[in-house]
Amino acid sequence: MQSDDFSNPGMLWVARGEKLWMTPAGGSGKSCATCHTEASQGMKGVATRYPAMDPGSARLVNIEGRINLCRARHQQVEAFQYESEELLALTAYVAHQSRGMPVKIEIDAQNRRHFDRGRDLYNRRIGQMNLSCAQCHDQNWGKKLLTDTISQGHGNAYPIYRLEWQNAGSLHRRFRNCLYGVRAELLPAGSAEFLDLELFLAWRARGLPLETPGVRR
Amino acid sequence: MLAIVLIPREARRGEIIPIRIAIQHPMETGFRPDNFGRRIPKNVINSLVCRYNGVEIFRAEMGSGIAANPQLQFYTVAQKSGDIIFEWVDDAGQAGGERAALTVSG
């Protein structure tokens, strides 16, 4: 279902992202294509390096964050809401350009702090269930949680189309699902903790090919 | 409303060709409550028509049993070059359309 571009419902979001890429927005009258031209060239391989440090603000940003920074700095238009149809579509379109390329994250002096925090969160027991991410996704992957096979917890196919949601969703929405599952406090999508965790997961998935848009159960 | 239509670009006369369409639509059943317990009104694509050179070749009436982002596939016989045009309307009264061109040789 995922590998057939027509059967993959995520391609609807990619197609929508392509339209948004060409659409001028904001006071500047610029579209994404004005600066970046063809996404198939300009955006190829970009998603393999994210989340990355933004030199301007010295903050960690993922593709969603980068799109919103671009909107603020270059298009002078308000940010898309996290998890909005538009942001999902553009993110899927940008990440789709790197499909098949291996995740390539390097940990250096700039992002080391975020990486360490992400790894701590991954290994920390949280919630009423007192479970860490690692206990399911490192120690018990491949086994069953009720009828579901426990995944290895890689984020290389996001944004995904999830059949349970009947909709596309971001990695952070999936994080919130997991937090709900272990009865932990739900963090907002786009929060600093989730970005740190996303960086750790990207490092953990290094070498795996990007699959965006993925289809998951 | 966004849709992707997939047909062969070219076909020989008399050839049986597959026609596929995927539409981005929530297909709200009308049975689900929202976060405040209120019923979300039913909103599905209730009718979809496909015309090939103006002749209706396929019609679907969908209900609340069809999943979100529906995909339909059917077959037709390629006769002559022309447009394959889809039109559909949902319960909210929103209409959508999509077209694809087919070249028939022979």
PDB file of N, CA and C in Angstrom, chain A residues 2-84:
ATOM      1  N   GLN A   2       1.964   1.198   0.781  1.00  0.00           N
ATOM      2  CA  GLN A   2       2.823   2.371   0.871  1.00  0.00           C
ATOM      3  C   GLN A   2       3.634   2.579  -0.402  1.00  0.00           C
ATOM      4  N   SER A   3       4.101   1.475  -0.993  1.00  0.00           N
ATOM      5  CA  SER A   3       5.028   1.617  -2.114  1.00  0.00           C
ATOM      6  C   SER A   3       4.316   1.939  -3.422  1.00  0.00           C
ATOM      7  N   ASP A   4       2.992   1.714  -3.477  1.00  0.00           N
ATOM      8  CA  ASP A   4       2.238   2.083  -4.668  1.00  0.00           C
ATOM      9  C   ASP A   4       1.724   3.511  -4.490  1.00  0.00           C
ATOM     10  N   ASP A   5       2.253   4.421  -5.297  1.00  0.00           N
ATOM     11  CA  ASP A   5       1.948   5.833  -5.094  1.00  0.00           C
ATOM     12  C   ASP A   5       0.467   6.147  -5.198  1.00  0.00           C
ATOM     13  N   PHE A   6      -0.277   5.330  -5.950  1.00  0.00           N
ATOM     14  CA  PHE A   6      -1.706   5.626  -6.034  1.00  0.00           C
ATOM     15  C   PHE A   6      -2.446   5.119  -4.806  1.00  0.00           C
ATOM     16  N   SER A   7      -2.117   3.900  -4.369  1.00  0.00           N
ATOM     17  CA  SER A   7      -2.818   3.334  -3.209  1.00  0.00           C
ATOM     18  C   SER A   7      -2.442   4.043  -1.917  1.00  0.00           C
ATOM     19  N   ASN A   8      -1.305   4.706  -1.900  1.00  0.00           N
ATOM     20  CA  ASN A   8      -0.854   5.379  -0.698  1.00  0.00           C
ATOM     21  C   ASN A   8      -1.647   6.669  -0.493  1.00  0.00           C
ATOM     22  N   PRO A   9      -2.540   6.725   0.514  1.00  0.00           N
ATOM     23  CA  PRO A   9      -3.352   7.926   0.681  1.00  0.00           C
ATOM     24  C   PRO A   9      -2.509   9.136   1.066  1.00  0.00           C
ATOM     25  N   GLY A  10      -1.307   8.889   1.602  1.00  0.00           N
ATOM     26  CA  GLY A  10      -0.425  10.004   1.948  1.00  0.00           C
ATOM     27  C   GLY A  10      -0.063  10.848   0.746  1.00  0.00           C
ATOM     28  N   MET A  11      -0.125  10.243  -0.451  1.00  0.00           N
ATOM     29  CA  MET A  11       0.214  11.002  -1.654  1.00  0.00           C
ATOM     30  C   MET A  11      -0.767  12.141  -1.905  1.00  0.00           C
ATOM     31  N   LEU A  12      -1.981  12.039  -1.334  1.00  0.00           N
ATOM     32  CA  LEU A  12      -2.925  13.151  -1.443  1.00  0.00           C
ATOM     33  C   LEU A  12      -2.366  14.385  -0.741  1.00  0.00           C
ATOM     34  N   TRP A  13      -1.695  14.151   0.380  1.00  0.00           N
ATOM     35  CA  TRP A  13      -1.110  15.277   1.112  1.00  0.00           C
ATOM     36  C   TRP A  13       0.107  15.811   0.366  1.00  0.00           C
ATOM     37  N   VAL A  14       0.861  14.898  -0.234  1.00  0.00           N
ATOM     38  CA  VAL A  14       2.012  15.334  -1.028  1.00  0.00           C
ATOM     39  C   VAL A  14       1.536  16.192  -2.204  1.00  0.00           C
ATOM     40  N   ALA A  15       0.454  15.759  -2.863  1.00  0.00           N
ATOM     41  CA  ALA A  15      -0.080  16.522  -3.996  1.00  0.00           C
ATOM     42  C   ALA A  15      -0.558  17.894  -3.548  1.00  0.00           C
ATOM     43  N   ARG A  16      -1.157  17.931  -2.365  1.00  0.00           N
ATOM     44  CA  ARG A  16      -1.606  19.218  -1.837  1.00  0.00           C
ATOM     45  C   ARG A  16      -0.412  20.109  -1.491  1.00  0.00           C
ATOM     46  N   GLY A  17       0.642  19.479  -0.952  1.00  0.00           N
ATOM     47  CA  GLY A  17       1.855  20.226  -0.630  1.00  0.00           C
ATOM     48  C   GLY A  17       2.471  20.840  -1.869  1.00  0.00           C
ATOM     49  N   GLU A  18       2.401  20.106  -2.977  1.00  0.00           N
ATOM     50  CA  GLU A  18       2.970  20.621  -4.226  1.00  0.00           C
ATOM     51  C   GLU A  18       2.232  21.890  -4.658  1.00  0.00           C
ATOM     52  N   LYS A  19       0.908  21.877  -4.472  1.00  0.00           N
ATOM     53  CA  LYS A  19       0.142  23.080  -4.817  1.00  0.00           C
ATOM     54  C   LYS A  19       0.531  24.248  -3.913  1.00  0.00           C
ATOM     55  N   LEU A  20       0.661  23.959  -2.605  1.00  0.00           N
ATOM     56  CA  LEU A  20       1.021  25.011  -1.653  1.00  0.00           C
ATOM     57  C   LEU A  20       2.408  25.560  -1.946  1.00  0.00           C
ATOM     58  N   TRP A  21       3.304  24.696  -2.406  1.00  0.00           N
ATOM     59  CA  TRP A  21       4.675  25.091  -2.739  1.00  0.00           C
ATOM     60  C   TRP A  21       4.682  26.197  -3.793  1.00  0.00           C
ATOM     61  N   MET A  22       3.730  26.110  -4.716  1.00  0.00           N
ATOM     62  CA  MET A  22       3.666  27.065  -5.831  1.00  0.00           C
ATOM     63  C   MET A  22       2.838  28.309  -5.504  1.00  0.00           C
ATOM     64  N   THR A  23       2.091  28.283  -4.388  1.00  0.00           N
ATOM     65  CA  THR A  23       1.149  29.360  -4.104  1.00  0.00           C
ATOM     66  C   THR A  23       1.832  30.500  -3.353  1.00  0.00           C
ATOM     67  N   PRO A  24       1.808  31.714  -3.881  1.00  0.00           N
ATOM     68  CA  PRO A  24       2.372  32.850  -3.141  1.00  0.00           C
ATOM     69  C   PRO A  24       1.565  33.106  -1.872  1.00  0.00           C
ATOM     70  N   ALA A  25       2.260  33.556  -0.817  1.00  0.00           N
ATOM     71  CA  ALA A  25       1.570  33.818   0.443  1.00  0.00           C
ATOM     72  C   ALA A  25       2.167  35.055   1.089  1.00  0.00           C
ATOM     73  N   GLY A  26       1.320  35.776   1.832  1.00  0.00           N
ATOM     74  CA  GLY A  26       1.809  36.848   2.665  1.00  0.00           C
ATOM     75  C   GLY A  26       2.133  38.138   1.921  1.00  0.00           C
ATOM     76  N   GLY A  27       2.636  39.121   2.694  1.00  0.00           N
ATOM     77  CA  GLY A  27       2.898  40.441   2.161  1.00  0.00           C
ATOM     78  C   GLY A  27       3.980  40.462   1.104  1.00  0.00           C
ATOM     79  N   SER A  28       4.907  39.507   1.195  1.00  0.00           N
ATOM     80  CA  SER A  28       6.027  39.513   0.257  1.00  0.00           C
ATOM     81  C   SER A  28       5.612  39.035  -1.132  1.00  0.00           C
ATOM     82  N   GLY A  29       4.477  38.326  -1.214  1.00  0.00           N
ATOM     83  CA  GLY A  29       4.044  37.788  -2.499  1.00  0.00           C
ATOM     84  C   GLY A  29       4.922  36.673  -3.007  1.00  0.00           C
ATOM     85  N   LYS A  30       5.702  36.084  -2.109  1.00  0.00           N
ATOM     86  CA  LYS A  30       6.595  34.998  -2.521  1.00  0.00           C
ATOM     87  C   LYS A  30       5.946  33.653  -2.238  1.00  0.00           C
ATOM     88  N   SER A  31       6.229  32.693  -3.093  1.00  0.00           N
ATOM     89  CA  SER A  31       5.878  31.313  -2.782  1.00  0.00           C
ATOM     90  C   SER A  31       7.166  30.601  -2.405  1.00  0.00           C
ATOM     91  N   CYS A  32       7.031  29.358  -1.942  1.00  0.00           N
ATOM     92  CA  CYS A  32       8.232  28.579  -1.632  1.00  0.00           C
ATOM     93  C   CYS A  32       9.105  28.483  -2.875  1.00  0.00           C
ATOM     94  N   ALA A  33       8.431  28.318  -4.046  1.00  0.00           N
ATOM     95  CA  ALA A  33       9.157  28.099  -5.290  1.00  0.00           C
ATOM     96  C   ALA A  33       9.936  29.336  -5.722  1.00  0.00           C
ATOM     97  N   THR A  34       9.531  30.536  -5.254  1.00  0.00           N
ATOM     98  CA  THR A  34      10.248  31.758  -5.633  1.00  0.00           C
ATOM     99  C   THR A  34      11.720  31.660  -5.240  1.00  0.00           C
ATOM    100  N   CYS A  35      11.976  31.210  -4.016  1.00  0.00           N
ATOM    101  CA  CYS A  35      13.360  31.092  -3.559  1.00  0.00           C
ATOM    102  C   CYS A  35      13.952  29.727  -3.890  1.00  0.00           C
ATOM    103  N   HIS A  36      13.193  28.677  -3.590  1.00  0.00           N
ATOM    104  CA  HIS A  36      13.753  27.321  -3.664  1.00  0.00           C
ATOM    105  C   HIS A  36      13.578  26.670  -5.036  1.00  0.00           C
ATOM    106  N   THR A  37      12.911  27.356  -5.952  1.00  0.00           N
ATOM    107  CA  THR A  37      12.588  26.815  -7.283  1.00  0.00           C
ATOM    108  C   THR A  37      11.973  25.420  -7.178  1.00  0.00           C
ATOM    109  N   GLU A  38      12.423  24.531  -8.058  1.00  0.00           N
ATOM    110  CA  GLU A  38      11.836  23.188  -8.108  1.00  0.00           C
ATOM    111  C   GLU A  38      12.179  22.425  -6.831  1.00  0.00           C
ATOM    112  N   ALA A  39      11.147  21.911  -6.163  1.00  0.00           N
ATOM    113  CA  ALA A  39      11.401  21.164  -4.942  1.00  0.00           C
ATOM    114  C   ALA A  39      12.164  19.882  -5.230  1.00  0.00           C
ATOM    115  N   SER A  40      11.956  19.303  -6.431  1.00  0.00           N
ATOM    116  CA  SER A  40      12.587  18.021  -6.734  1.00  0.00           C
ATOM    117  C   SER A  40      14.110  18.155  -6.755  1.00  0.00           C
ATOM    118  N   GLN A  41      14.610  19.382  -6.988  1.00  0.00           N
ATOM    119  CA  GLN A  41      16.052  19.579  -6.919  1.00  0.00           C
ATOM    120  C   GLN A  41      16.464  20.236  -5.601  1.00  0.00           C
ATOM    121  N   GLY A  42      15.817  21.381  -5.304  1.00  0.00           N
ATOM    122  CA  GLY A  42      16.219  22.154  -4.134  1.00  0.00           C
ATOM    123  C   GLY A  42      16.013  21.435  -2.818  1.00  0.00           C
ATOM    124  N   MET A  43      14.990  20.589  -2.748  1.00  0.00           N
ATOM    125  CA  MET A  43      14.656  19.947  -1.477  1.00  0.00           C
ATOM    126  C   MET A  43      15.148  18.509  -1.388  1.00  0.00           C
ATOM    127  N   LYS A  44      15.823  18.059  -2.417  1.00  0.00           N
ATOM    128  CA  LYS A  44      16.295  16.662  -2.424  1.00  0.00           C
ATOM    129  C   LYS A  44      17.359  16.464  -1.347  1.00  0.00           C
ATOM    130  N   GLY A  45      17.103  15.525  -0.468  1.00  0.00           N
ATOM    131  CA  GLY A  45      18.083  15.222   0.577  1.00  0.00           C
ATOM    132  C   GLY A  45      18.010  16.110   1.801  1.00  0.00           C
ATOM    133  N   VAL A  46      17.159  17.126   1.749  1.00  0.00           N
ATOM    134  CA  VAL A  46      17.085  18.054   2.882  1.00  0.00           C
ATOM    135  C   VAL A  46      16.550  17.350   4.126  1.00  0.00           C
ATOM    136  N   ALA A  47      15.504  16.545   3.928  1.00  0.00           N
ATOM    137  CA  ALA A  47      14.845  15.922   5.082  1.00  0.00           C
ATOM    138  C   ALA A  47      15.771  14.944   5.807  1.00  0.00           C
ATOM    139  N   THR A  48      16.803  14.456   5.133  1.00  0.00           N
ATOM    140  CA  THR A  48      17.702  13.496   5.799  1.00  0.00           C
ATOM    141  C   THR A  48      18.507  14.172   6.900  1.00  0.00           C
ATOM    142  N   ARG A  49      18.604  15.513   6.857  1.00  0.00           N
ATOM    143  CA  ARG A  49      19.457  16.223   7.825  1.00  0.00           C
ATOM    144  C   ARG A  49      18.660  16.822   8.975  1.00  0.00           C
ATOM    145  N   TYR A  50      17.338  16.630   8.969  1.00  0.00           N
ATOM    146  CA  TYR A  50      16.517  17.266   9.999  1.00  0.00           C
ATOM    147  C   TYR A  50      16.126  16.280  11.084  1.00  0.00           C
ATOM    148  N   PRO A  51      15.866  16.750  12.339  1.00  0.00           N
ATOM    149  CA  PRO A  51      15.907  18.134  12.803  1.00  0.00           C
ATOM    150  C   PRO A  51      17.330  18.679  12.875  1.00  0.00           C
ATOM    151  N   ALA A  52      17.460  19.968  12.577  1.00  0.00           N
ATOM    152  CA  ALA A  52      18.772  20.600  12.532  1.00  0.00           C
ATOM    153  C   ALA A  52      18.749  21.900  13.305  1.00  0.00           C
ATOM    154  N   MET A  53      19.946  22.419  13.623  1.00  0.00           N
ATOM    155  CA  MET A  53      20.035  23.690  14.333  1.00  0.00           C
ATOM    156  C   MET A  53      19.785  24.829  13.352  1.00  0.00           C
ATOM    157  N   ASP A  54      18.975  25.789  13.788  1.00  0.00           N
ATOM    158  CA  ASP A  54      18.766  26.985  12.976  1.00  0.00           C
ATOM    159  C   ASP A  54      19.821  28.011  13.371  1.00  0.00           C
ATOM    160  N   PRO A  55      20.693  28.399  12.441  1.00  0.00           N
ATOM    161  CA  PRO A  55      21.798  29.293  12.807  1.00  0.00           C
ATOM    162  C   PRO A  55      21.306  30.635  13.334  1.00  0.00           C
ATOM    163  N   GLY A  56      20.194  31.146  12.786  1.00  0.00           N
ATOM    164  CA  GLY A  56      19.699  32.459  13.186  1.00  0.00           C
ATOM    165  C   GLY A  56      19.312  32.520  14.649  1.00  0.00           C
ATOM    166  N   SER A  57      18.549  31.522  15.106  1.00  0.00           N
ATOM    167  CA  SER A  57      18.014  31.578  16.461  1.00  0.00           C
ATOM    168  C   SER A  57      18.698  30.602  17.405  1.00  0.00           C
ATOM    169  N   ALA A  58      19.651  29.796  16.883  1.00  0.00           N
ATOM    170  CA  ALA A  58      20.342  28.791  17.680  1.00  0.00           C
ATOM    171  C   ALA A  58      19.366  27.822  18.346  1.00  0.00           C
ATOM    172  N   ARG A  59      18.233  27.585  17.651  1.00  0.00           N
ATOM    173  CA  ARG A  59      17.262  26.626  18.170  1.00  0.00           C
ATOM    174  C   ARG A  59      17.235  25.393  17.285  1.00  0.00           C
ATOM    175  N   LEU A  60      16.776  24.286  17.877  1.00  0.00           N
ATOM    176  CA  LEU A  60      16.596  23.066  17.091  1.00  0.00           C
ATOM    177  C   LEU A  60      15.256  23.160  16.367  1.00  0.00           C
ATOM    178  N   VAL A  61      15.245  22.953  15.061  1.00  0.00           N
ATOM    179  CA  VAL A  61      13.988  22.982  14.312  1.00  0.00           C
ATOM    180  C   VAL A  61      13.860  21.717  13.472  1.00  0.00           C
ATOM    181  N   ASN A  62      12.626  21.249  13.343  1.00  0.00           N
ATOM    182  CA  ASN A  62      12.362  20.156  12.404  1.00  0.00           C
ATOM    183  C   ASN A  62      11.808  20.775  11.122  1.00  0.00           C
ATOM    184  N   ILE A  63      11.357  19.942  10.188  1.00  0.00           N
ATOM    185  CA  ILE A  63      10.917  20.496   8.897  1.00  0.00           C
ATOM    186  C   ILE A  63       9.713  21.410   9.092  1.00  0.00           C
ATOM    187  N   GLU A  64       8.798  21.000   9.977  1.00  0.00           N
ATOM    188  CA  GLU A  64       7.643  21.850  10.274  1.00  0.00           C
ATOM    189  C   GLU A  64       8.108  23.213  10.774  1.00  0.00           C
ATOM    190  N   GLY A  65       9.061  23.195  11.701  1.00  0.00           N
ATOM    191  CA  GLY A  65       9.570  24.437  12.262  1.00  0.00           C
ATOM    192  C   GLY A  65      10.269  25.278  11.214  1.00  0.00           C
ATOM    193  N   ARG A  66      11.002  24.615  10.323  1.00  0.00           N
ATOM    194  CA  ARG A  66      11.710  25.327   9.265  1.00  0.00           C
ATOM    195  C   ARG A  66      10.723  26.004   8.318  1.00  0.00           C
ATOM    196  N   ILE A  67       9.642  25.307   7.983  1.00  0.00           N
ATOM    197  CA  ILE A  67       8.630  25.892   7.098  1.00  0.00           C
ATOM    198  C   ILE A  67       8.039  27.139   7.754  1.00  0.00           C
ATOM    199  N   ASN A  68       7.744  27.045   9.046  1.00  0.00           N
ATOM    200  CA  ASN A  68       7.155  28.194   9.725  1.00  0.00           C
ATOM    201  C   ASN A  68       8.151  29.342   9.873  1.00  0.00           C
ATOM    202  N   LEU A  69       9.436  29.024  10.059  1.00  0.00           N
ATOM    203  CA  LEU A  69      10.453  30.086  10.104  1.00  0.00           C
ATOM    204  C   LEU A  69      10.531  30.793   8.757  1.00  0.00           C
ATOM    205  N   CYS A  70      10.487  30.013   7.681  1.00  0.00           N
ATOM    206  CA  CYS A  70      10.510  30.580   6.335  1.00  0.00           C
ATOM    207  C   CYS A  70       9.309  31.495   6.132  1.00  0.00           C
ATOM    208  N   ARG A  71       8.172  31.060   6.624  1.00  0.00           N
ATOM    209  CA  ARG A  71       6.966  31.879   6.473  1.00  0.00           C
ATOM    210  C   ARG A  71       7.118  33.200   7.210  1.00  0.00           C
ATOM    211  N   ALA A  72       7.716  33.159   8.394  1.00  0.00           N
ATOM    212  CA  ALA A  72       7.883  34.383   9.177  1.00  0.00           C
ATOM    213  C   ALA A  72       8.947  35.286   8.567  1.00  0.00           C
ATOM    214  N   ARG A  73      10.093  34.716   8.182  1.00  0.00           N
ATOM    215  CA  ARG A  73      11.232  35.536   7.768  1.00  0.00           C
ATOM    216  C   ARG A  73      11.106  36.019   6.332  1.00  0.00           C
ATOM    217  N   HIS A  74      10.656  35.125   5.438  1.00  0.00           N
ATOM    218  CA  HIS A  74      10.723  35.461   4.018  1.00  0.00           C
ATOM    219  C   HIS A  74       9.370  35.775   3.406  1.00  0.00           C
ATOM    220  N   GLN A  75       8.314  35.183   3.947  1.00  0.00           N
ATOM    221  CA  GLN A  75       7.000  35.438   3.362  1.00  0.00           C
ATOM    222  C   GLN A  75       6.203  36.461   4.170  1.00  0.00           C
ATOM    223  N   GLN A  76       6.667  36.758   5.378  1.00  0.00           N
ATOM    224  CA  GLN A  76       5.953  37.678   6.279  1.00  0.00           C
ATOM    225  C   GLN A  76       4.471  37.309   6.395  1.00  0.00           C
ATOM    226  N   VAL A  77       4.238  36.099   6.823  1.00  0.00           N
ATOM    227  CA  VAL A  77       2.871  35.634   6.982  1.00  0.00           C
ATOM    228  C   VAL A  77       2.841  34.782   8.247  1.00  0.00           C
ATOM    229  N   GLU A  78       1.658  34.669   8.847  1.00  0.00           N
ATOM    230  CA  GLU A  78       1.611  33.973  10.136  1.00  0.00           C
ATOM    231  C   GLU A  78       1.910  32.473   9.959  1.00  0.00           C
ATOM    232  N   ALA A  79       2.404  31.888  11.025  1.00  0.00           N
ATOM    233  CA  ALA A  79       2.809  30.489  10.974  1.00  0.00           C
ATOM    234  C   ALA A  79       1.587  29.592  10.804  1.00  0.00           C
ATOM    235  N   PHE A  80       1.816  28.441  10.154  1.00  0.00           N
ATOM    236  CA  PHE A  80       0.780  27.405  10.124  1.00  0.00           C
ATOM    237  C   PHE A  80       0.675  26.812  11.512  1.00  0.00           C
ATOM    238  N   GLN A  81      -0.540  26.436  11.897  1.00  0.00           N
ATOM    239  CA  GLN A  81      -0.686  25.723  13.154  1.00  0.00           C
ATOM    240  C   GLN A  81      -0.090  24.337  13.031  1.00  0.00           C
ATOM    241  N   TYR A  82       0.563  23.894  14.101  1.00  0.00           N
ATOM    242  CA  TYR A  82       1.127  22.556  14.081  1.00  0.00           C
ATOM    243  C   TYR A  82      -0.013  21.551  13.875  1.00  0.00           C
ATOM    244  N   GLU A  83       0.208  20.565  13.030  1.00  0.00           N
ATOM    245  CA  GLU A  83      -0.778  19.516  12.769  1.00  0.00           C
ATOM    246  C   GLU A  83      -1.891  19.996  11.846  1.00  0.00           C
ATOM    247  N   SER A  84      -1.805  21.239  11.334  1.00  0.00           N
ATOM    248  CA  SER A  84      -2.816  21.690  10.377  1.00  0.00           C
ATOM    249  C   SER A  84      -2.615  20.962   9.052  1.00  0.00           C
TER     250      SER A  84
END
